[in-house]
Structure formats: structure tokens, C-alpha cells
XYZ file of C-alpha atoms in Angstrom:
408
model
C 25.899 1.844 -11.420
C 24.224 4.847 -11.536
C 21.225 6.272 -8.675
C 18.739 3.947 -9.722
C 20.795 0.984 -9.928
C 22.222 1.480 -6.519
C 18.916 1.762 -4.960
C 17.663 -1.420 -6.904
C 20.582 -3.393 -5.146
C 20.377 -1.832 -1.774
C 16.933 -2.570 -1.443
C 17.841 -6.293 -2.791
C 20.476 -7.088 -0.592
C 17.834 -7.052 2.376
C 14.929 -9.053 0.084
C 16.119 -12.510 0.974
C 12.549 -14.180 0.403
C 11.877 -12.517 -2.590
C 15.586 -13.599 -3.769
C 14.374 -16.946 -2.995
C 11.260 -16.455 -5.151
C 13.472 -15.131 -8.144
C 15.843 -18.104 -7.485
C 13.000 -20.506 -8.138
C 11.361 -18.680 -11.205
C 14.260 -18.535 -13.186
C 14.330 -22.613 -12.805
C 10.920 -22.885 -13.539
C 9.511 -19.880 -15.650
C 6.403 -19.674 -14.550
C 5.196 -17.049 -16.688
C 6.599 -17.522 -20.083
C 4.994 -16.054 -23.010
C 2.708 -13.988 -20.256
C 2.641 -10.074 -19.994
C 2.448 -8.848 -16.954
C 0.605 -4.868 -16.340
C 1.547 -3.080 -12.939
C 0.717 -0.052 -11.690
C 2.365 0.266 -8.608
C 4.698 2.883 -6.595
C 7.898 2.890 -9.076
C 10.308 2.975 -6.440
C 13.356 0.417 -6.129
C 11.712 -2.194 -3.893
C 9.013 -2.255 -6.520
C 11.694 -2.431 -9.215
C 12.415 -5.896 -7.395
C 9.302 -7.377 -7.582
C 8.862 -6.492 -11.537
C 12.658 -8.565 -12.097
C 11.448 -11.360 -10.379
C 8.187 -11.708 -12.642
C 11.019 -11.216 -15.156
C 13.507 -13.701 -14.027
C 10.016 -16.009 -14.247
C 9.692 -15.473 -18.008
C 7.066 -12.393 -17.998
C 7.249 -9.440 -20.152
C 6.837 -6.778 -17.761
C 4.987 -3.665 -18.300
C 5.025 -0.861 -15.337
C 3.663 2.769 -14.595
C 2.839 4.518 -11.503
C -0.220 4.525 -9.150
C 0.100 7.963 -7.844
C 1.091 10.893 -9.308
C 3.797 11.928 -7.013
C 5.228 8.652 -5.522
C 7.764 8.053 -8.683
C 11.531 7.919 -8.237
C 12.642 8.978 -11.484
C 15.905 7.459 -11.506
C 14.531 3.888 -10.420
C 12.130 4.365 -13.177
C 14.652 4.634 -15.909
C 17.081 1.849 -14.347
C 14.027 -0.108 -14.448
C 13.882 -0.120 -18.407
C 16.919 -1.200 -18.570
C 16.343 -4.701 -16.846
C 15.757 -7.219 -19.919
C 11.969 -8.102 -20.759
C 10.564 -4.320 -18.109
C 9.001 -1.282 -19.893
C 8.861 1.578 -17.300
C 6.018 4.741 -18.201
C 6.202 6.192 -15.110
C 7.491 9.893 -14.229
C 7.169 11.884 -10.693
C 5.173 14.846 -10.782
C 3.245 13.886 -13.843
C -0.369 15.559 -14.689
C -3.335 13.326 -14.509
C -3.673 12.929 -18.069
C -0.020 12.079 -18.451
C -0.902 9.589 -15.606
C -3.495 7.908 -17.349
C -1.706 8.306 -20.727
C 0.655 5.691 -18.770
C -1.492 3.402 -17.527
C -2.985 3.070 -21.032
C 0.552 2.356 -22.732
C 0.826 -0.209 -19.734
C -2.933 -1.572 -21.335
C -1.355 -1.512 -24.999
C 0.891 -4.464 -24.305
C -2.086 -6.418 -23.519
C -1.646 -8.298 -19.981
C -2.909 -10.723 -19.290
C -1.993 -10.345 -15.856
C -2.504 -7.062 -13.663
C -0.824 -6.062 -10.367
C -2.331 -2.809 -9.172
C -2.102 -0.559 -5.601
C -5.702 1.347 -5.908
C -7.254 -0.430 -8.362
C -6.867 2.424 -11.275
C -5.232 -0.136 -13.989
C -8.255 -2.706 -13.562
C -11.076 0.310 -13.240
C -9.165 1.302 -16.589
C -9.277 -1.935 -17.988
C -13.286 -2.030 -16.953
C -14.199 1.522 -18.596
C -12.090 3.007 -21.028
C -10.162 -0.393 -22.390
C -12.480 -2.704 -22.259
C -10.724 -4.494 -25.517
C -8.053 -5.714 -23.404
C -10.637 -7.633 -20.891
C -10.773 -10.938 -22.943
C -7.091 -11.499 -22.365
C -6.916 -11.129 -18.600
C -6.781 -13.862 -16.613
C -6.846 -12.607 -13.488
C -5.260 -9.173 -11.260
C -3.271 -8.608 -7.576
C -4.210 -5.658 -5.486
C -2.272 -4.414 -2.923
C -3.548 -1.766 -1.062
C -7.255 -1.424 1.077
C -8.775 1.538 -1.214
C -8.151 -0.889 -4.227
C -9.807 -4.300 -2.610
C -12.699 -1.673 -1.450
C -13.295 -0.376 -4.834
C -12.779 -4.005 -6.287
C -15.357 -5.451 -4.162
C -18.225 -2.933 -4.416
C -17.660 -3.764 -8.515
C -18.035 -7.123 -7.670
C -20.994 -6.411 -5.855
C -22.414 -5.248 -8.769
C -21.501 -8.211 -11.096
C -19.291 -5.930 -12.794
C -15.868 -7.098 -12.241
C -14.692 -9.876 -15.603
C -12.090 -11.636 -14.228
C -10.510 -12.852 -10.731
C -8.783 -11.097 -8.310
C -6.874 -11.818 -5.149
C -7.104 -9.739 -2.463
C -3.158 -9.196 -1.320
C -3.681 -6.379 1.126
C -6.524 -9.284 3.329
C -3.946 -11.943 3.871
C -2.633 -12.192 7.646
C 1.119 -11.190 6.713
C 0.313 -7.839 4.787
C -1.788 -6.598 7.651
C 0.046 -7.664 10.683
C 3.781 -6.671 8.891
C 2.771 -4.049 6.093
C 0.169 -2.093 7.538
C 1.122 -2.090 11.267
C 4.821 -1.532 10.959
C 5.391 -0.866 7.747
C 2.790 2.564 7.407
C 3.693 3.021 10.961
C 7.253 3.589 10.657
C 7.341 5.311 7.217
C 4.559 7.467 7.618
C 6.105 9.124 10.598
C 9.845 8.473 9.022
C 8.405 10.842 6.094
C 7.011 13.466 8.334
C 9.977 14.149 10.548
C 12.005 14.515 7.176
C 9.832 16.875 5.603
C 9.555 19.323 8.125
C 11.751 18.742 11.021
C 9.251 18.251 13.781
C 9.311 16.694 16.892
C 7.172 14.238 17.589
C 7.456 13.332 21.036
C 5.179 15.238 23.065
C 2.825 16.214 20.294
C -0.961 15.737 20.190
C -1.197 13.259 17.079
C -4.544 12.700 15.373
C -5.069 8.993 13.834
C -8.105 9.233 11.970
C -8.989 5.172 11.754
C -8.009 2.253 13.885
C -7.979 -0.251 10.964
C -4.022 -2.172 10.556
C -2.630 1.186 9.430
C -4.168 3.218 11.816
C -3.194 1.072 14.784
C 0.316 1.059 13.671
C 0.694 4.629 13.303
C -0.572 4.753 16.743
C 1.434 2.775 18.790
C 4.720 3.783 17.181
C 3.629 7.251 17.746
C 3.281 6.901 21.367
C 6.563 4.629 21.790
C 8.263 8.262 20.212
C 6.220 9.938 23.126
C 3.164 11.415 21.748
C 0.106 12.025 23.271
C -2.166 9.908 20.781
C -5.729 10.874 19.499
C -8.090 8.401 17.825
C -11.139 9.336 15.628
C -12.984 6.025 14.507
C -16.638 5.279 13.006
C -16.706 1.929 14.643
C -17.253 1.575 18.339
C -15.672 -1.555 18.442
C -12.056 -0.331 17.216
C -12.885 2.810 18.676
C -12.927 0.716 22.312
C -10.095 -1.324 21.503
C -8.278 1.955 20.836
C -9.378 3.021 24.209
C -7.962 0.246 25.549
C -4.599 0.161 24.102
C -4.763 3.628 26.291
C -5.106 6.512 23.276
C -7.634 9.286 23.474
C -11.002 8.748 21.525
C -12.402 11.588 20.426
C -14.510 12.421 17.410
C -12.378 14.893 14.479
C -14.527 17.992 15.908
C -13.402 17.542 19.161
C -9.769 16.236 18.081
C -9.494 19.055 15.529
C -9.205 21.351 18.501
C -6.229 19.722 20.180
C -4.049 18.311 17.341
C -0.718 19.171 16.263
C -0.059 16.787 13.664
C -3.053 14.910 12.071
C -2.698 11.089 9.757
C -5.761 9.839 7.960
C -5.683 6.122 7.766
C -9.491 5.504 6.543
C -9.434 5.284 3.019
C -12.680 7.269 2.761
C -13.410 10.713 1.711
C -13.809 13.942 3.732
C -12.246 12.912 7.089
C -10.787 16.445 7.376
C -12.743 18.822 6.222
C -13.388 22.907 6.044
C -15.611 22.649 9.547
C -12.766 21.028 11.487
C -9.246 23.053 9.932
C -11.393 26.242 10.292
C -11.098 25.452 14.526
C -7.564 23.828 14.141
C -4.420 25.509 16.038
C -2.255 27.823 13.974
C 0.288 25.582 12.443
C -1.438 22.547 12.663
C 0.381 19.843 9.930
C -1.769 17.782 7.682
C -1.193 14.644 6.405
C -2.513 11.481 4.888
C -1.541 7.885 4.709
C -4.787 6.706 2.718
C -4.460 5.897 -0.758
C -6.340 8.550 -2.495
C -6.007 12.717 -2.044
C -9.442 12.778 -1.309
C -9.318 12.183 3.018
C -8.576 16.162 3.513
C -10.555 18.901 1.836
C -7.509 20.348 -0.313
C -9.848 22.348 -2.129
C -10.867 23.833 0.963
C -7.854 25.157 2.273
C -7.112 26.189 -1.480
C -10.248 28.317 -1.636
C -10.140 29.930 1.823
C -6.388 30.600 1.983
C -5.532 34.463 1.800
C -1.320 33.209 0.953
C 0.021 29.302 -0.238
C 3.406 29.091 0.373
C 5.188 26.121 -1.326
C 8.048 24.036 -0.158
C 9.764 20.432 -0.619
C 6.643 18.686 0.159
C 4.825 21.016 1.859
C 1.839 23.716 1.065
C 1.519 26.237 3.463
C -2.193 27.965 3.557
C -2.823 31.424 5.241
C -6.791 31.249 6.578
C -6.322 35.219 8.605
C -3.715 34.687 11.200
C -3.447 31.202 11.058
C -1.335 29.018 9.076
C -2.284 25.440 8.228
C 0.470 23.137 6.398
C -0.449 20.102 4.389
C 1.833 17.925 3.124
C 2.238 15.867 -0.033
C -0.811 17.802 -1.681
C -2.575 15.473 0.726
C -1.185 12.275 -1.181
C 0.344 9.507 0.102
C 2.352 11.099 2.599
C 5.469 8.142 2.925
C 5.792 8.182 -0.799
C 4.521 11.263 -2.320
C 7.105 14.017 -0.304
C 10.117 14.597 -1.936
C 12.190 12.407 0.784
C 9.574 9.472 1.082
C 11.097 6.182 0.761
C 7.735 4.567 1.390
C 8.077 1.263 3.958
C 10.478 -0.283 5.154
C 12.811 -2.642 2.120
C 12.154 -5.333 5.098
C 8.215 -5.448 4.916
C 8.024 -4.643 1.453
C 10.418 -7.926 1.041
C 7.591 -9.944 2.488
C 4.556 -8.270 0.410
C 5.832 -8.009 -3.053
C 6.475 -12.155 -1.913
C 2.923 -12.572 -1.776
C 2.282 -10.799 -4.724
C 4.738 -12.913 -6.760
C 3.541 -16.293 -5.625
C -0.091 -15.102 -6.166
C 0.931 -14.424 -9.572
C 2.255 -17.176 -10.000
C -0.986 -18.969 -8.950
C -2.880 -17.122 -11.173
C -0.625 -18.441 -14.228
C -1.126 -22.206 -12.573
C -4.880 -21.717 -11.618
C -6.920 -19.152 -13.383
C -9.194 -21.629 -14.933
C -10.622 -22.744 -11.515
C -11.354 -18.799 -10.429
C -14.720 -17.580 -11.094
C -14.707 -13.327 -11.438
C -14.736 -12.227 -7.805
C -12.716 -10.754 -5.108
C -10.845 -13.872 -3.503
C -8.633 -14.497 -0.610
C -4.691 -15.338 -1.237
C -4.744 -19.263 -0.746
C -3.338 -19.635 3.149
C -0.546 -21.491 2.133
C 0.954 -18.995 0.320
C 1.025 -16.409 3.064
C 2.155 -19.076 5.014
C 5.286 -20.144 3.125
C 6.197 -16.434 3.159
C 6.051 -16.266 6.778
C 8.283 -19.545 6.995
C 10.435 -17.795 4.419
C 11.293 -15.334 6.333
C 11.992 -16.973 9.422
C 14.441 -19.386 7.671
C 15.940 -16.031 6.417
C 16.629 -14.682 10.122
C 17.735 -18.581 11.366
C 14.290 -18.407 14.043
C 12.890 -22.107 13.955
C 9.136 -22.752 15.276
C 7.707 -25.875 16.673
C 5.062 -28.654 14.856
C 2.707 -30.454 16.259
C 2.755 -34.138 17.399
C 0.287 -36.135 15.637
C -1.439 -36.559 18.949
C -1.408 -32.864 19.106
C -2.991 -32.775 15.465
C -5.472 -35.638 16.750
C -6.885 -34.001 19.523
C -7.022 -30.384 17.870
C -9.373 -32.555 15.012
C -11.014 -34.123 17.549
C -14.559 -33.460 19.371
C -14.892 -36.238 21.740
C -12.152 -35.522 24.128
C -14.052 -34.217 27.547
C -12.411 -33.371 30.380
């Protein structure tokens, strides 16, 4: 096998409830005679998820969501799995980028699985031929169900979607330890820095944001949090981090992580006050959280590295890494999360497929929650998978939980 294979298996020998999804879809063939367009991170636990909606009889159609967050090799083992067309390429421009996602939009889906919502805002402006055939569309990230719902808002949004990133097991497993672990996996491997005992800035207490922040203080930092909402701003208080707002943190952080998933969290007013060698980095979806443009237009010297710009502003130095991308995917050694956590999302995102295939009839064109059961059998999936058995309740148990006329 060659790079991309190996990394395809690695990441499949530690999939086992996804295995058990493929197991079942190659019985049943859920989506036979369906194309399936994905733009997701091309990377190999991605490259999973696209063979099982093969092994279930889809055609399979696949480009990247970010420019940056390819892995070449995975992307052309990928087209070489039977019934999967791989567009994607690391480093591409943005035209190339969308050049992709509209070869992905030429094989007509009728089923999209996106991470930021770009294939379905496509499919909404610039393609709206292909909208008739869609039944319905995944997301998987919180930009994407953000932008998806203020389209729905507006009563523009055609067809169905289900809201992956919303259901209980993506944000207690994929969010909290999943961008906790690889965002700060990717930033000690792109520039060799210690964490413990550094002041880290979280900007956002949301899933993400909390994970980042408590496994950066089990490494030994000294944890910042910059929120717009007192009450996650008080939570974060008392989980014991520092609350400050990003003028005040800007001042005392060595390493800063925006979480929000908004624009201009960082901006020219608080990096102009930052220490010399402060390190910038973002774990939002979208490279618009720090003012790159900023630092671009201010620096007197850019210095490039693996991952990392380097901008002179005087006598200080400011580093930003990942262009200010998605930092645990888009540097050079980002393996994005955890093959473990990505096991149990990409299982939602299969099984909501497949409900989609079943269902789509009954949808109306809205934003709507993954069916609990679903996220449900996942979680039982995976603790069958580790041999962990839970308890059930008695049908007294389920009597008096349904019950309002027990006193005291």
C-alpha cells in the first residue's frame, strides 16, 4: 500500500462503529442508485466515512472544505476506492477550490455532506440547477449549522438539513476532546512550544472552547477566557480560568485559540498591544477570527515557515499560524482529531444519511435535529466496542419517571 492507503487502514483499524455501519450497508444498500456530494476535510478518517456510503451503494463524489486541510496522498488513494471521485488538492487557490466543489455539483447529488456549509451555499447561488435533485444535506461543523440557519431564517434554504454538529455525542466527544486535544497536538508540532506554564487565550466558551480549556490547564497553563455571554463567561469562572475581555487578555497572552466562529475576535487594536512573540491561532472554521490582513499590512518583514507566518510590526514579532485557518488541519503536521472521535461523528453522519435516503419525504426545508435515536445507538455502539455495559430501567422505574401522581 502506498501513504494514503496506510493511513486509510490505520485510521480504520480504530473505527469499530463505523466498521459496524459499513458491515450493515453492504447487506442492505441503503443508497443505491444515490450520489452522494461531500465537501469535507480529505484526510484518511474522512476517506472512511466516503467507503462506507460506498459499501451502502452510493456513488461518492468528494472535494475539500478548506483550502489547506487536504492530505494529498489520502486524496488520490481515495479515487481509487470503487464508486469515490476525489477533487481535492492541499494548497489549492480559491478558484481552484470552488472549481472543485462545482465538479463535486456536476455529478448531481442528491445528497450533500458538508463541514461549513460552502457545497450547499454553492448549490443555493451559483448551481441552483442541481437544487431539484437534492433531497436533503449533513453539516458537520458550528459555522455551517450557523450559516444554514440564518438561510433558513430567511425562507431561503430548498431542502432539509440535519444539524450533525447539535446532537449530544458531537459536542460532548468532538468538540470537547476532540478540538481540545488536536488543536493543542497541532500547535506543539508546529513550533515546538511549551505549553505548560503559558498564558493561553480561549476566545469562546462554547463545546470547543471549553475543551481547549481544560486540556490546556491539565498540561499546566495558566488559562484566559474571553466570552460575549455572561453566562459561559461565569461558568468559565467557575471551572477556575481567568475572564477577561481580548483587550485586557491581549496584554498577557502567549499563545491565543479562537473558538467563536465569528469574525474579528483578534484584531489590529489588540496584536498592536500583544507581547513580542505572541503565537496566533484559530480553531474556528473560517480565516476570518484574526485580522490577517492586518498583520499583512502593518508588518515591516513576513517570514514564512512550515505552517507558520512570522510578521515584523517594529521590534516585535507576532507569529500566526495556518494563515489563520483551521489550525489542527490546515499546518503542515495537522492530523485534525483524534481517529477515536472522528469514529463516532462520521457514525452519525452515516446513519443520518441513511435517514435521509429512508425519510426525506416527511422533512419539510429547515434546519432539523439528528433523530435521538440515532445519536443514541452510536453512543451504545461504542460502548459495546470497548466491552462497558450500562444499566435499564425497571418498568417500575419507567412508571414512576412517566408518572405525576407519586407525592412524597
Amino acid at each position: 500500500m502506498d501513504s494514503g492507503e496506510l493511513k486509510i487502514e490505520w485510521a480504520r483499524q480504530y473505527m469499530p462503529v463505523l466498521n459496524k455501519i459499513s458491515k450493515r450497508f453492504k447487506k442492505e444498500k441503503p443508497f443505491t442508485g444515490k450520489v452522494i456530494g461531500m465537501a469535507l476535510h480529505v484526510e484518511a478518517k474522512t476517506a472512511n466515512l466516503a467507503r462506507t456510503l460506498a459499501d451502502g451503494g452510493a456513488t461518492v463524489h468528494i472535494t475539500g472544505c478548506n483550502p489547506l486541510s487536504t492530505q494529498d496522498d489520502v486524496a488520490v488513494a481515495l479515487s481509487r476506492i470503487p464508486q469515490v471521485f476525489c477533487y481535492a488538492r492541499r494548497g489549492c487557490s480559491v478558484d481552484e477550490y470552488y472549481q472543485a466543489i462545482d465538479t463535486v455539483l456536476d455529478a448531481r447529488p442528491v445528497i450533500t455532506i458538508d463541514d461549513g456549509m460552502d457545497l450547499i451555499h454553492r448549490l443555493h447561488t451559483v448551481r441552483q440547477d442541481i437544487l431539484p435533485d437534492v433531497i436533503g444535506g449533513c453539516e458537520e461543523t458550528t459555522t455551517g449549522i450557523h450559516r444554514l440557519r440564518a438561510m433558513s431564517d430567511e425562507g431561503k434554504l430548498k431542502f432539509p438539513v440535519f444539524a450533525v454538529n447539535d446532537t449530544p455525542m458531537k459536542h460532548y466527544f468532538d468538540n470537547v476532546h476532540g478540538t481540545g486535544e488536536s488543536v493543542l497536538t497541532a500547535i506543539m508540532a508546529t513550533t515546538n512550544s511549551l505549553i505548560a506554564g503559558k498564558w493561553i487565550v480561549v476566545a469562546g466558551f462554547g463545546f470547543c472552547g471549553r475543551g481547549l480549556a481544560r486540556k490546556a490547564s491539565a498540561l499546566g497553563a495558566k488559562v484566559i477566557v474571553t466570552e460575549i455571554d455572561p453566562r459561559r463567561a461565569l461558568e468559565a469562572h467557575m471551572e477556575g480560568f481567568h475572564i477577561m475581555s481580548m483587550k485586557e487578555a491581549a496584554l498577557v497572552g502567549d499563545i491565543f485559540i479562537t473558538t467563536t466562529g465569528n469574525r474579528d475576535v483578534i484584531t489590529g487594536e489588540h496584536m498592536a498591544v500583544m507581547k513580542s512573540g505572541a503565537i496566533l491561532s484559530n480553531a474556528g472554521h473560517f480565516n476570518i477570527e484574526i485580522d490577517g490582513i492586518w498583520l499583512s499590512s502593518n508588518a515591516d518583514i513576513i517570514e514564512e515557515r512550515d505552517g507558520i507566518h512570522s510578521y515584523h510590526l517594529g521590534e516585535k514579532i507576532i507569529h500566526l499560524l495556518a494563515e489563520g485557518r483551521l489550525v489542527n488541519l490546515a499546518v503542515p503536521k495537522g492530523m485534525g482529531h483524534p481517529i477515536e472521535v472522528m469514529d463516532l461523528s462520521f457514525a452519525l453522519q452515516a446513519l443520518s444519511a441513511e435517514y435521509l435516503a429512508m425519510h426525506h419525504a416527511e422533512l419539510k426545508p429547515a434546519v432539523h435535529q439528528v433523530p435521538d435515536d440515532i445519536d443514541q445507538m452510536v453512543a451504545s455502539y461504542k460502548l459495546s466496542s470497548l466491552n462497558l455495559s450500562i444499566d435499564s430501567l425497571s418498568k417500575e422505574q419507567e412508571e414512576y419517571m412517566g408518572s405525576w401522581d407519586h407525592g412524597t
